[in-house]
Short mmCIF file of C-alpha atoms in Angstrom, two decimals:
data_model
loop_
_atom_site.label_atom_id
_atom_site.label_comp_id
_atom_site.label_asym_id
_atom_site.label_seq_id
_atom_site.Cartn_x
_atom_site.Cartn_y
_atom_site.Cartn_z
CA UNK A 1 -194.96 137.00 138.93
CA UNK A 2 -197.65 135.11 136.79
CA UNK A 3 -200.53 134.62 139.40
CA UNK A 4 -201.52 130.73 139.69
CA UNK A 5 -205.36 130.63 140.06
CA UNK A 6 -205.93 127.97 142.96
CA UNK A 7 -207.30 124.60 141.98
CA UNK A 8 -211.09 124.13 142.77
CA UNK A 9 -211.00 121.40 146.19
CA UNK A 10 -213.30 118.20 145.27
CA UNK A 11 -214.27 116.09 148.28
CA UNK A 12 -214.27 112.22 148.00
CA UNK A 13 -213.58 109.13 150.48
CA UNK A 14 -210.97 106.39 151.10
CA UNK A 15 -212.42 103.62 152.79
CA UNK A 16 -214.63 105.97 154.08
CA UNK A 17 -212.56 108.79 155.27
CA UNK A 18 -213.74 112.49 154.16
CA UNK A 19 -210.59 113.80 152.43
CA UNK A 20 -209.86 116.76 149.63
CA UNK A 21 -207.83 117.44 146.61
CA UNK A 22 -207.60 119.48 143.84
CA UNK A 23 -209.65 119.34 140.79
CA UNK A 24 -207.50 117.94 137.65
CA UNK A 25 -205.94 115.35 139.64
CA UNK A 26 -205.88 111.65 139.00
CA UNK A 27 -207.67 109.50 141.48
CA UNK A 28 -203.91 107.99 141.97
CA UNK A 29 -202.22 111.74 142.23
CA UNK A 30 -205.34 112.22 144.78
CA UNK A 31 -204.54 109.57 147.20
CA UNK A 32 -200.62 110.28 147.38
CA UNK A 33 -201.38 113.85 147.72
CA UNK A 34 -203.38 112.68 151.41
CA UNK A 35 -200.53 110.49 151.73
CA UNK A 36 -201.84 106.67 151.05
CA UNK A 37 -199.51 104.80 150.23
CA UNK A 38 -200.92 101.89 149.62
CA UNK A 39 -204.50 101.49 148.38
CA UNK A 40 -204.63 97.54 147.28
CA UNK A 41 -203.66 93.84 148.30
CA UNK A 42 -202.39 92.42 145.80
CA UNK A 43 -204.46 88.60 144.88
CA UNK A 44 -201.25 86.23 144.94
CA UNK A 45 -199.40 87.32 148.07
CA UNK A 46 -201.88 89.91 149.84
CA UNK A 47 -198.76 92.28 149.94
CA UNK A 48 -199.82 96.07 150.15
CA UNK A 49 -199.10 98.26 146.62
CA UNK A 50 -199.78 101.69 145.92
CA UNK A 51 -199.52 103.92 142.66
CA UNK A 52 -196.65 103.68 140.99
CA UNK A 53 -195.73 104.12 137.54
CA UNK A 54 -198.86 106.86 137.24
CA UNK A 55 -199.23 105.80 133.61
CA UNK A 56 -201.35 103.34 133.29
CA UNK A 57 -198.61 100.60 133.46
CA UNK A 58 -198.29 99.05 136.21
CA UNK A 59 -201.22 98.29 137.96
CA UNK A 60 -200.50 98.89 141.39
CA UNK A 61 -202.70 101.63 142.34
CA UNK A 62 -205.78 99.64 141.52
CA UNK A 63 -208.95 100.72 143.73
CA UNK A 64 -212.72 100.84 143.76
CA UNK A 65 -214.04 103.38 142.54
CA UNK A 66 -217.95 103.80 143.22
CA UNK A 67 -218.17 99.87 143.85
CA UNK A 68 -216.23 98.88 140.51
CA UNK A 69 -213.21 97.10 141.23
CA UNK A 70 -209.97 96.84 139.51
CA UNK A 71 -209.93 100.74 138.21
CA UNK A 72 -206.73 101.83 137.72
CA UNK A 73 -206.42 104.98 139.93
CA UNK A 74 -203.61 106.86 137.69
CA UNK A 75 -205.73 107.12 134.65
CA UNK A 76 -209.21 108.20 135.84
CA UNK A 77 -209.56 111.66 136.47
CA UNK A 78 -211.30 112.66 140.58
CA UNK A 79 -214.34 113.72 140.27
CA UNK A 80 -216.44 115.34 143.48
CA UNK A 81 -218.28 112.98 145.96
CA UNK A 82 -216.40 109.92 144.74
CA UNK A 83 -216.61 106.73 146.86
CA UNK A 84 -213.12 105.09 146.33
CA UNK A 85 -212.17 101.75 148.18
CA UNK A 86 -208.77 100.01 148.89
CA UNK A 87 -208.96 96.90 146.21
CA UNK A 88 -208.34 93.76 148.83
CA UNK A 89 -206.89 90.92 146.40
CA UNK A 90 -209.02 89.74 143.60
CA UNK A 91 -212.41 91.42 141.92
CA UNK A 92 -214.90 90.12 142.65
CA UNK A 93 -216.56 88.71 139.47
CA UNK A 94 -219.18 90.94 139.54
CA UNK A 95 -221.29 93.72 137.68
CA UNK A 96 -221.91 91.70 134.56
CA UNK A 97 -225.10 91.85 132.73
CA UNK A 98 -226.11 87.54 132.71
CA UNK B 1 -160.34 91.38 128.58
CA UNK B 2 -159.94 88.36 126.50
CA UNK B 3 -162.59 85.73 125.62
CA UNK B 4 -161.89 82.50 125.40
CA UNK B 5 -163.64 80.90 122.21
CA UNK B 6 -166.54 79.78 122.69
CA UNK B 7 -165.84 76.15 121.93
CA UNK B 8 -166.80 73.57 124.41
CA UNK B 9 -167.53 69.54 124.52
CA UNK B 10 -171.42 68.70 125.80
CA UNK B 11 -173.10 64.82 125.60
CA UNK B 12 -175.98 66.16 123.91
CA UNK B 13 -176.47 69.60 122.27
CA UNK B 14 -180.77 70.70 122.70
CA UNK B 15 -181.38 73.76 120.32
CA UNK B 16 -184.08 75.73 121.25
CA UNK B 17 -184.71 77.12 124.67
CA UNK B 18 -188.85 77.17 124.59
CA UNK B 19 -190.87 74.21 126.53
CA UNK B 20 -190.16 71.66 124.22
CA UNK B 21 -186.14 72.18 124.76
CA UNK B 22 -186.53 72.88 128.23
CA UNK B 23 -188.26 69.78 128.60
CA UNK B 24 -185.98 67.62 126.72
CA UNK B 25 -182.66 69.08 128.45
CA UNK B 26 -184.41 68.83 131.99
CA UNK B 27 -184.83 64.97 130.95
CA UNK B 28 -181.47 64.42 129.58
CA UNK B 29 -179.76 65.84 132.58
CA UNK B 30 -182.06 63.85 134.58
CA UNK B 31 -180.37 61.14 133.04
CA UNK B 32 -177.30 62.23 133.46
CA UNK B 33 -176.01 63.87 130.65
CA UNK B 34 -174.08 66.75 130.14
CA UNK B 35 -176.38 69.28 128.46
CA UNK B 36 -176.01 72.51 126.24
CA UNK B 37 -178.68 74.36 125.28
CA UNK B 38 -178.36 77.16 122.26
CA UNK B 39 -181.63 78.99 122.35
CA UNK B 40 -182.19 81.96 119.38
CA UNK B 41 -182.57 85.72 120.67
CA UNK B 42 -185.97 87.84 120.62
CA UNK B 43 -185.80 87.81 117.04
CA UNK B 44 -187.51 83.93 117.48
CA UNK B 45 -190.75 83.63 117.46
CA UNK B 46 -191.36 82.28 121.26
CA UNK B 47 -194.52 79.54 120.90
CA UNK B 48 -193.99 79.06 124.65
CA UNK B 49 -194.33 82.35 125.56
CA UNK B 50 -197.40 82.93 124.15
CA UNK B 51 -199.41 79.23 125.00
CA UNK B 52 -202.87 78.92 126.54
CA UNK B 53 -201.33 76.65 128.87
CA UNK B 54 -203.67 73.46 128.40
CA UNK B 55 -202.96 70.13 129.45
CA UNK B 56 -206.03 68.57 126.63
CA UNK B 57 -206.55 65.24 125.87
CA UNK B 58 -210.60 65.45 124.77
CA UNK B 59 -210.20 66.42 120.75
CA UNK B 60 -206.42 64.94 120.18
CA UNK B 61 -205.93 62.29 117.70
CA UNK B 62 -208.32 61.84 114.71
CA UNK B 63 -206.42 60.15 112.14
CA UNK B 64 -203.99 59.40 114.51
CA UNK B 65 -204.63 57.19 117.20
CA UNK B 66 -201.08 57.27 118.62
CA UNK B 67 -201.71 60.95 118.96
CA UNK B 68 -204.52 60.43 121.32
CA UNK B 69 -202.70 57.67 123.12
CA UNK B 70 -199.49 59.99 123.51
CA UNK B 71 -201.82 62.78 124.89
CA UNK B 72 -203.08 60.85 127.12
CA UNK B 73 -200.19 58.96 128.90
CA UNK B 74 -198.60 62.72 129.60
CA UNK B 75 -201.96 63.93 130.96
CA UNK B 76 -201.94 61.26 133.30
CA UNK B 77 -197.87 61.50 133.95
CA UNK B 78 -198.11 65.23 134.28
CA UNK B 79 -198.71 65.03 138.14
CA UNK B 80 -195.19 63.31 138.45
CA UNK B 81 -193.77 66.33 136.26
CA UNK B 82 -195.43 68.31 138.86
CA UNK B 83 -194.08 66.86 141.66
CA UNK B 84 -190.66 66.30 139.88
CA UNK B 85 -190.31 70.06 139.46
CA UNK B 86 -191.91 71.12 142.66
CA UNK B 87 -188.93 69.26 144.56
CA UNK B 88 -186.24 70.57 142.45
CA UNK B 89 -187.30 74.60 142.26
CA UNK B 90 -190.21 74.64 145.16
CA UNK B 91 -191.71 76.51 142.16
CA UNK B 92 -195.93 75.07 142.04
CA UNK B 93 -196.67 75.16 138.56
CA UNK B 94 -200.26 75.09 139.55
CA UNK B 95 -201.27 71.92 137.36
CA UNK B 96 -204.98 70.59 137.83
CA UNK B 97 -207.06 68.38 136.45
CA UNK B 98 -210.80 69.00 137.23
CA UNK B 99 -211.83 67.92 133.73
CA UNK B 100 -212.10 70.35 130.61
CA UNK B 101 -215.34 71.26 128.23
CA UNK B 102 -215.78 72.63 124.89
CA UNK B 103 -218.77 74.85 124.79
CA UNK B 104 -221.16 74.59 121.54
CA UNK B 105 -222.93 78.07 120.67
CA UNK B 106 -225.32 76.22 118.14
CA UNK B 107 -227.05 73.16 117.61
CA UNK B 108 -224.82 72.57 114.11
CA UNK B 109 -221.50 73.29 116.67
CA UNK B 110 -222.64 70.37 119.09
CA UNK B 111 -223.90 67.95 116.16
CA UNK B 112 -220.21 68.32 114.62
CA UNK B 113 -218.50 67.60 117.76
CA UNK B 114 -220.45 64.68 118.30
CA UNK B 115 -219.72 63.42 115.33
CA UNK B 116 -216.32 63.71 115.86
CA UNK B 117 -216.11 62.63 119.21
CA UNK B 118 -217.60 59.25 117.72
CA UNK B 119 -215.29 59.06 114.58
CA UNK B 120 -212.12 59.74 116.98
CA UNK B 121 -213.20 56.57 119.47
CA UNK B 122 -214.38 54.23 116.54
CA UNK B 123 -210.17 53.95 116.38
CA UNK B 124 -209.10 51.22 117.30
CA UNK B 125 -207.89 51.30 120.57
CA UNK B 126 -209.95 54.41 122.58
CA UNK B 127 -212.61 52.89 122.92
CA UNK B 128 -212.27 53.14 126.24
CA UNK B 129 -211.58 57.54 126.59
CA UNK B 130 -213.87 58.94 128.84
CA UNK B 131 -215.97 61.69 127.60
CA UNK B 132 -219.50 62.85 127.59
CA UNK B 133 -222.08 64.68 125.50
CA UNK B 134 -223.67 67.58 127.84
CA UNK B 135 -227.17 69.29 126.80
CA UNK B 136 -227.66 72.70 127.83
CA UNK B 137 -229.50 71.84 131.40
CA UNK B 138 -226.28 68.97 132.15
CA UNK B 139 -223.86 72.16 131.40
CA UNK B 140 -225.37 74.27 133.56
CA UNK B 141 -225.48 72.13 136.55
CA UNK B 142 -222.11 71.65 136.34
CA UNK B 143 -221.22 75.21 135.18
CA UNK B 144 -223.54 77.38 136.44
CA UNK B 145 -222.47 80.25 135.32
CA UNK B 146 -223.28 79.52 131.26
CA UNK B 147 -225.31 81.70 129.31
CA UNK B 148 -228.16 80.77 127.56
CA UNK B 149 -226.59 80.46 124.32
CA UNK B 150 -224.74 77.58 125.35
CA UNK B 151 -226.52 74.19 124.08
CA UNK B 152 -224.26 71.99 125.15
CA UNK B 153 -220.72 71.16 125.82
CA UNK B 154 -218.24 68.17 125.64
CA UNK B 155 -216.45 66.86 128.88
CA UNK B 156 -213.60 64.60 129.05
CA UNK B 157 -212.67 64.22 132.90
CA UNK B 158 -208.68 63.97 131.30
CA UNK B 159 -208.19 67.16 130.41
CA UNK B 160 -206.52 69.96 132.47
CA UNK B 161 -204.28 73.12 132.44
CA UNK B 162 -201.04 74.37 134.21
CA UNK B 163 -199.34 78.25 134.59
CA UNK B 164 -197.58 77.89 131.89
CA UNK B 165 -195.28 80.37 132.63
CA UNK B 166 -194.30 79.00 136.14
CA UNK B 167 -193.93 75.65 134.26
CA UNK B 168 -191.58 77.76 131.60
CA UNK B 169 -189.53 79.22 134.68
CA UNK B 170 -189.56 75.75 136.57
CA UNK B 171 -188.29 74.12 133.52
CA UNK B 172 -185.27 76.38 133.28
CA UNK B 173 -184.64 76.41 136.88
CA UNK B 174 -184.89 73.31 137.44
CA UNK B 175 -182.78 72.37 134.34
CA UNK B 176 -179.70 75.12 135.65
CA UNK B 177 -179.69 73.13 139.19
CA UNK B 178 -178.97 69.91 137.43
CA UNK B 179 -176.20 71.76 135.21
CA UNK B 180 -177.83 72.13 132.02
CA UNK B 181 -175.28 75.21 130.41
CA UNK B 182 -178.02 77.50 128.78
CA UNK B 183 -177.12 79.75 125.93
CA UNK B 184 -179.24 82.57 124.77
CA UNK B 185 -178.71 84.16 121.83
CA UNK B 186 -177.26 81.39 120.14
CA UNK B 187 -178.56 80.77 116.92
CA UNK B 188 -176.99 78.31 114.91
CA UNK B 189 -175.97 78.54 111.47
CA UNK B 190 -174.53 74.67 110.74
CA UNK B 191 -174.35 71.28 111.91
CA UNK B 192 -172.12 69.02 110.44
CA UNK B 193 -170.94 65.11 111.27
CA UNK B 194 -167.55 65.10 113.37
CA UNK B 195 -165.66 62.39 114.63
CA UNK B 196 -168.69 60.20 115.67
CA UNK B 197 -170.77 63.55 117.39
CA UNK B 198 -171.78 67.07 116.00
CA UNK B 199 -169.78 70.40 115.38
CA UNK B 200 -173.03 73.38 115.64
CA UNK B 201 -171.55 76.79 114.46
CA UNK B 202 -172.65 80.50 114.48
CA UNK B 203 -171.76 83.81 115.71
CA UNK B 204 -171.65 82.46 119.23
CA UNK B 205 -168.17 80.35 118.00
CA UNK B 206 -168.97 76.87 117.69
CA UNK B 207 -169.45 73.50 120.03
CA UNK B 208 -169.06 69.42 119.56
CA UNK B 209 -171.36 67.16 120.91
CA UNK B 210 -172.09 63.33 120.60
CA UNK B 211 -175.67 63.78 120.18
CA UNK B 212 -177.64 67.04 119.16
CA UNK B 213 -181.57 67.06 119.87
CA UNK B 214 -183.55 69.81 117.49
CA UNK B 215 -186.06 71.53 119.12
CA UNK B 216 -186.08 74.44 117.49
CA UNK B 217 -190.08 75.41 116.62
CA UNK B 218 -190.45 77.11 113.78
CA UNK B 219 -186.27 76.75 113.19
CA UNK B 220 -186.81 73.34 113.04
CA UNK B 221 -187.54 73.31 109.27
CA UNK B 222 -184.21 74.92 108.46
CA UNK B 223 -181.88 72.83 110.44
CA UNK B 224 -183.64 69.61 110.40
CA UNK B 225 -182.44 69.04 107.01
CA UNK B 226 -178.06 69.31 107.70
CA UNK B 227 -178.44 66.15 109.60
CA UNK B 228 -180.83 64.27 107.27
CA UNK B 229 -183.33 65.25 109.20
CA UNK B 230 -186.97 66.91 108.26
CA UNK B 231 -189.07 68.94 110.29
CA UNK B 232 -191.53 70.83 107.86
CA UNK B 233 -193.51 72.62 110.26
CA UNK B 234 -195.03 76.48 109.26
CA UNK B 235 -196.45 78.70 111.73
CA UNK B 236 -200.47 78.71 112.64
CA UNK B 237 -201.38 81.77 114.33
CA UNK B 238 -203.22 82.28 117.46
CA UNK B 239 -204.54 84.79 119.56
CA UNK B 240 -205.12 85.13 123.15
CA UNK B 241 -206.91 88.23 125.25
CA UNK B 242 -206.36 88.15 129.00
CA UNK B 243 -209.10 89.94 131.73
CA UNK B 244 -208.10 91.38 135.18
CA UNK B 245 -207.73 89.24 138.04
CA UNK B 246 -211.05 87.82 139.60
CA UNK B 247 -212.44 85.89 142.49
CA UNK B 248 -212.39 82.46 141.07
CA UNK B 249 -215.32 81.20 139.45
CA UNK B 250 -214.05 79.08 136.65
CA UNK B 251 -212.81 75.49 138.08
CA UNK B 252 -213.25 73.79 134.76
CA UNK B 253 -210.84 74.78 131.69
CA UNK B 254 -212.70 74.94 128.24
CA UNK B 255 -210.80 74.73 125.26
CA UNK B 256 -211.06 78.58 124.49
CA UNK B 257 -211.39 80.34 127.84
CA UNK B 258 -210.13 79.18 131.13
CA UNK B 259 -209.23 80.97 134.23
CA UNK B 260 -205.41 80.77 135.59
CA UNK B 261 -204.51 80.25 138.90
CA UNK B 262 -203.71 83.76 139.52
CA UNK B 263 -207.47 85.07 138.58
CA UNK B 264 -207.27 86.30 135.35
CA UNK B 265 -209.33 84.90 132.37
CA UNK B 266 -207.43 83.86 129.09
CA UNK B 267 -209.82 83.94 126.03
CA UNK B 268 -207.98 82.21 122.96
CA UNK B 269 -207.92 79.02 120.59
CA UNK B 270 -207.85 81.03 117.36
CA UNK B 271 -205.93 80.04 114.05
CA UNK B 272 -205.12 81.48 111.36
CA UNK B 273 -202.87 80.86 108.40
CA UNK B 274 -201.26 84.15 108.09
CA UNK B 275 -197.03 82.78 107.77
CA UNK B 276 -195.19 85.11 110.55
CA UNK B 277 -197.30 87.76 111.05
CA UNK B 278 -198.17 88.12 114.47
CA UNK B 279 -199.80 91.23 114.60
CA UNK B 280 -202.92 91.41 117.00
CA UNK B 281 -205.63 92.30 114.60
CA UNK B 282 -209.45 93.47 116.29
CA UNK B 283 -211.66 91.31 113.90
CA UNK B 284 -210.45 87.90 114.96
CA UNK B 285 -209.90 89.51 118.99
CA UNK B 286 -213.50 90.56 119.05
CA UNK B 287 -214.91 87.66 117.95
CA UNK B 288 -213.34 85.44 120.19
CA UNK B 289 -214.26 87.54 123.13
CA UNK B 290 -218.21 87.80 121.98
CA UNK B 291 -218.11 84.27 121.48
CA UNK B 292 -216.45 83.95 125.33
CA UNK B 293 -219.62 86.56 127.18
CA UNK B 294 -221.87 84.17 124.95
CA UNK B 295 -220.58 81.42 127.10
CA UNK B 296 -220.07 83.10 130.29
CA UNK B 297 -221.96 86.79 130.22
CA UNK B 298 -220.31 87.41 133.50
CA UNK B 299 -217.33 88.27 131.11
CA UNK B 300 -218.98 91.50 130.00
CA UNK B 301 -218.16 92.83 132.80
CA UNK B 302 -214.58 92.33 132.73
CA UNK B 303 -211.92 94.67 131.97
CA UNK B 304 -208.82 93.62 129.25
CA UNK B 305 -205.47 93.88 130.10
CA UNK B 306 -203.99 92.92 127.41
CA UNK B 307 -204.05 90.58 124.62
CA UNK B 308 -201.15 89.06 122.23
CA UNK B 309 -200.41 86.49 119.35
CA UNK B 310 -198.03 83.40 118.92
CA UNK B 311 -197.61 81.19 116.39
CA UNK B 312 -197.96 77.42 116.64
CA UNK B 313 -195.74 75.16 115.05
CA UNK B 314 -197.75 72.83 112.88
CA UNK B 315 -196.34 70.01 110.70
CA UNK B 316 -198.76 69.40 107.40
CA UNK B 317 -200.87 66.88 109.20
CA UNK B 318 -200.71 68.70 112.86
CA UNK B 319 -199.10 65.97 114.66
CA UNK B 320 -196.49 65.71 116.29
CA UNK B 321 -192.65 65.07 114.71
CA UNK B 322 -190.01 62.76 116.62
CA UNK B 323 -187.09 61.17 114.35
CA UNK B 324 -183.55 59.72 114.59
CA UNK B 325 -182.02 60.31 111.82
CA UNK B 326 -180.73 57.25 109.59
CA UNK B 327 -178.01 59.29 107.56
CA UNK B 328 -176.74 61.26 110.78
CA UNK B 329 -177.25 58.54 114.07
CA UNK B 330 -177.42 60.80 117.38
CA UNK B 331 -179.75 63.46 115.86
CA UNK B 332 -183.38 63.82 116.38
CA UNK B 333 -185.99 65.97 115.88
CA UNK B 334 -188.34 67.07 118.55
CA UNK B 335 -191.79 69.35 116.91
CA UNK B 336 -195.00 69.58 118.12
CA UNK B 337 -197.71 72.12 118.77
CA UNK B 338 -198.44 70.84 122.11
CA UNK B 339 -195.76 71.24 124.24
CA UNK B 340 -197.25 72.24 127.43
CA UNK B 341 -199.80 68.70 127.47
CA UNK B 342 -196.84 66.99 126.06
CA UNK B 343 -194.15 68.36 128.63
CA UNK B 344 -194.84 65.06 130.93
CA UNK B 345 -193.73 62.61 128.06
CA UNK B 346 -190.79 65.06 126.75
CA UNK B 347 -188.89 65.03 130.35
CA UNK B 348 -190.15 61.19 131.62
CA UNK B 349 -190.35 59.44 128.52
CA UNK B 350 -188.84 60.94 125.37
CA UNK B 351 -185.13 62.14 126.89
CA UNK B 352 -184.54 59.06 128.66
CA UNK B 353 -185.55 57.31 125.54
CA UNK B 354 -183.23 59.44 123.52
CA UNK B 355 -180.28 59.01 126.25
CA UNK B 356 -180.31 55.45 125.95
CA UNK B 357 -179.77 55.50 121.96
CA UNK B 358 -183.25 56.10 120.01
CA UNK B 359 -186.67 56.36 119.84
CA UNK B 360 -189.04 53.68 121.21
CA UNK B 361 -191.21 51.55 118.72
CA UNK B 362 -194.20 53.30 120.28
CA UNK B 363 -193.04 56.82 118.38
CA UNK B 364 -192.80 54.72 115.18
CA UNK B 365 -195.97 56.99 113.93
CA UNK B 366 -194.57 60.19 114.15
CA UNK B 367 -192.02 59.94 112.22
CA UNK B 368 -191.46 62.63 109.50
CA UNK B 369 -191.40 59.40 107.13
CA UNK B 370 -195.24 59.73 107.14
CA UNK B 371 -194.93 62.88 104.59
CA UNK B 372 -193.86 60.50 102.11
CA UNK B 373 -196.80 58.33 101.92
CA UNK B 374 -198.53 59.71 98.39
CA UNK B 375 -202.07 60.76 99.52
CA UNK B 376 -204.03 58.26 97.14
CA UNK B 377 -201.87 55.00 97.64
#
């Protein structure tokens, strides 16, 4: 049988929590893989979401990613050390050059 | 399975399905009336579903003072459309009216809109619209997040905005709870005179009715005309780009950019007079959305969702078009460009107006007669 070289493990956090997965991995594929299910509120209800479509349609696996809001988890690829947040309702209008 | 044809007796016959015909056939069956409405497929080209969702009163009406006037009384009616469709749906349409600006990037911008500010109230008869100049320092106390680019602005405390689309979804909700029988799909082919009413035919089979209201858009210009009727309206096209959902920090609309209820930002107010294209083309989008971080540089760091076009419905003069028709009694045409500010007046003024046998002397101006006036009489 074809030998399957093991994915290099990147470390990153969820609201803080220390947690692995494998290198090539979307942040959206990372947090299912530690089983989050959901990883924002949404602005008009507050109701939890998590990733869904994983293609960049749907817009329920938004997080924050090292402080930027509104990322959409399923097309940015994981990269060690990152910081990613649970997107509570809106982003905040922030990060703009005035 | 058999189908039974598709023939069937209504009071009044309302095609098009957009805001302007939902409006009408919510006010008709208001009134009473039994309503039909025959809306086109996908294949039409949807104004209402691609509106910025205004309710503006500010610019409306140069060379037209009814315009202005008409504006005006369905800005200040629109609350009671509000409320009206908030009882029947418990949908919130989210209408406010904090009072809109138009931002000037350039000395020239602001001089022009003064100037046309004070051409539009020498008519006779606003005189008394509110509205005020802003310089830069004004603007920014009242919008503090402007850029410095900004020289000035023009406020009206009239002017306001809605979610369009909950108003689209009200409209047709509340319309189906008072009976109106909506059709999509439906695009008709002919309407002829018969026996005192209207016979409309196409694929869908055919249906009488004793009045038939045209509000049709851009299909207004081909049917006006079988009932002696003319509607000759041609597509202006606009473009709109829409940001992610943020913390609200726009409580003003401005004629190009305003923030919806939800949190996103809407960036539009562009025209061009391409026919029916409506492809989304990058020149036009990207300067529209420098022009929009010039006004609020917050914006830069925003990300797009998405962006899409429309296409107005414009008549030569860009008013709007309401007519009974003399050769065919029990037909009018309903056109306009404006049918989200104008919604108010369609349901509480126009359909009850229509119901009881014709148009008030009020809507004597927008008749399509004016077409016929030569230019240089």
């Amino acid at each position: 049988m074809h030998e399957v070289k093991p994915a290099e493990a990147l470390g990153f956090t969820f609201d803080g929590r220390a947690l692995t997965a494998r290198a090539g991995d979307t942040v959206a594929a990372a947090l299912l893989a530690n089983g989050v299910q959901a990883c924002r509120q949404t602005p008009v209800s507050g109701a939890d979401r998590g990733p869904y479509c994983m293609m960049g349609v749907c817009f329920d696996c938004l997080v924050v990613i090292d402080g930027v809001g509104n990322r959409q988890g399923c097309l940015v690829p994981l990269r060690e050390g990152m910081r990613i947040e649970t997107q509570a309702g809106r982003r905040h209008p922030d990060g703009a050059q005035s | 399975m058999t189908t039974s044809a598709l023939s069937s007796e209504a009071d009044i016959v309302v095609v098009g399905g957009g805001v302007v015909g939902g409006a009408m056939a919510l006010g008709l069956a208001r009134g009473g009336a039994r309503v039909t409405v025959l809306d086109e497929g996908d294949v039409a080209f949807r104004a209402s579903r691609g509106n910025f969702a205004l309710v503006w009163v500010q610019s409306k009406g140069l060379g037209m003072p009814d315009y202005a006037m008409w504006s005006r009384r369905s800005a200040e009616q629109w609350h009671e459309l509000a409320d009206v469709l908030h009882e029947d749906t418990g949908i919130d349409v989210a209408h406010s009216q904090p009072g809109g600006f138009m931002l000037c990037l350039s000395e020239t911008e602001l001089e022009q809109r003064r100037q046309t500010m004070q051409r539009l109230h020498n008519q006779m008869s606003l005189s008394d619209f509110p509205y005020e100049i802003l310089d830069h320092d004004e603007t920014k106390r009242r919008l503090p997040d402007i850029g410095k680019d900004v020289v000035g602005s023009v406020y009206s405390p009239l002017d306001g905005h809605v979610n369009s689309l909950k108003l689209f979804r009200a409209l047709r909700d509340a319309s189906a709870r008072r009976g109106v029988d909506y059709r999509p799909n439906c695009t008709v082919d002919s309407i002829a005179s018969d026996a005192g009413g209207f016979r409309l035919k196409g694929a869908f089979g055919e249906i009488t009715a004793g009045k038939v209201v045209l509000a049709a858009g851009l299909g207004n210009a081909r049917l006006a005309p079988m009932v002696g009727l003319e509607a000759p309206v041609k597509p202006s096209k606009g473009q709109i780009i829409v940001t992610e959902k943020t913390d609200a920090f726009l409580h003003n609309p401005m004629v190009t950019i305003r923030q919806t209820d939800e949190g996103g930002i809407m960036i539009g107010d562009s025209q061009e007079d391409r026919g029916f294209d409506t492809v989304v083309r990058q020149p036009i989008l990207s300067v529209m959305a420098e022009r929009a971080v010039r006004m609020f540089p917050r914006l830069a760091g925003l990300n797009v969702v998405r962006s899409w076009s429309a296409l107005r419905v414009m008549s030569p003069d860009g008013f709007p078009i309401y007519d009974q028709s003399l050769s065919h009694p029990g037909a009018f045409v309903v056109t306009c460009h404006s049918g989200v500010t104008l919604a108010a007046n369609h349901v509480l003024t126009l359909a009850p107006a229509i119901l009881s046998g014709g148009l008030p002397d009020t809507l004597d101006a927008f008749s399509a007669r004016r077409f016929h006036v030569p230019a240089h009489a």
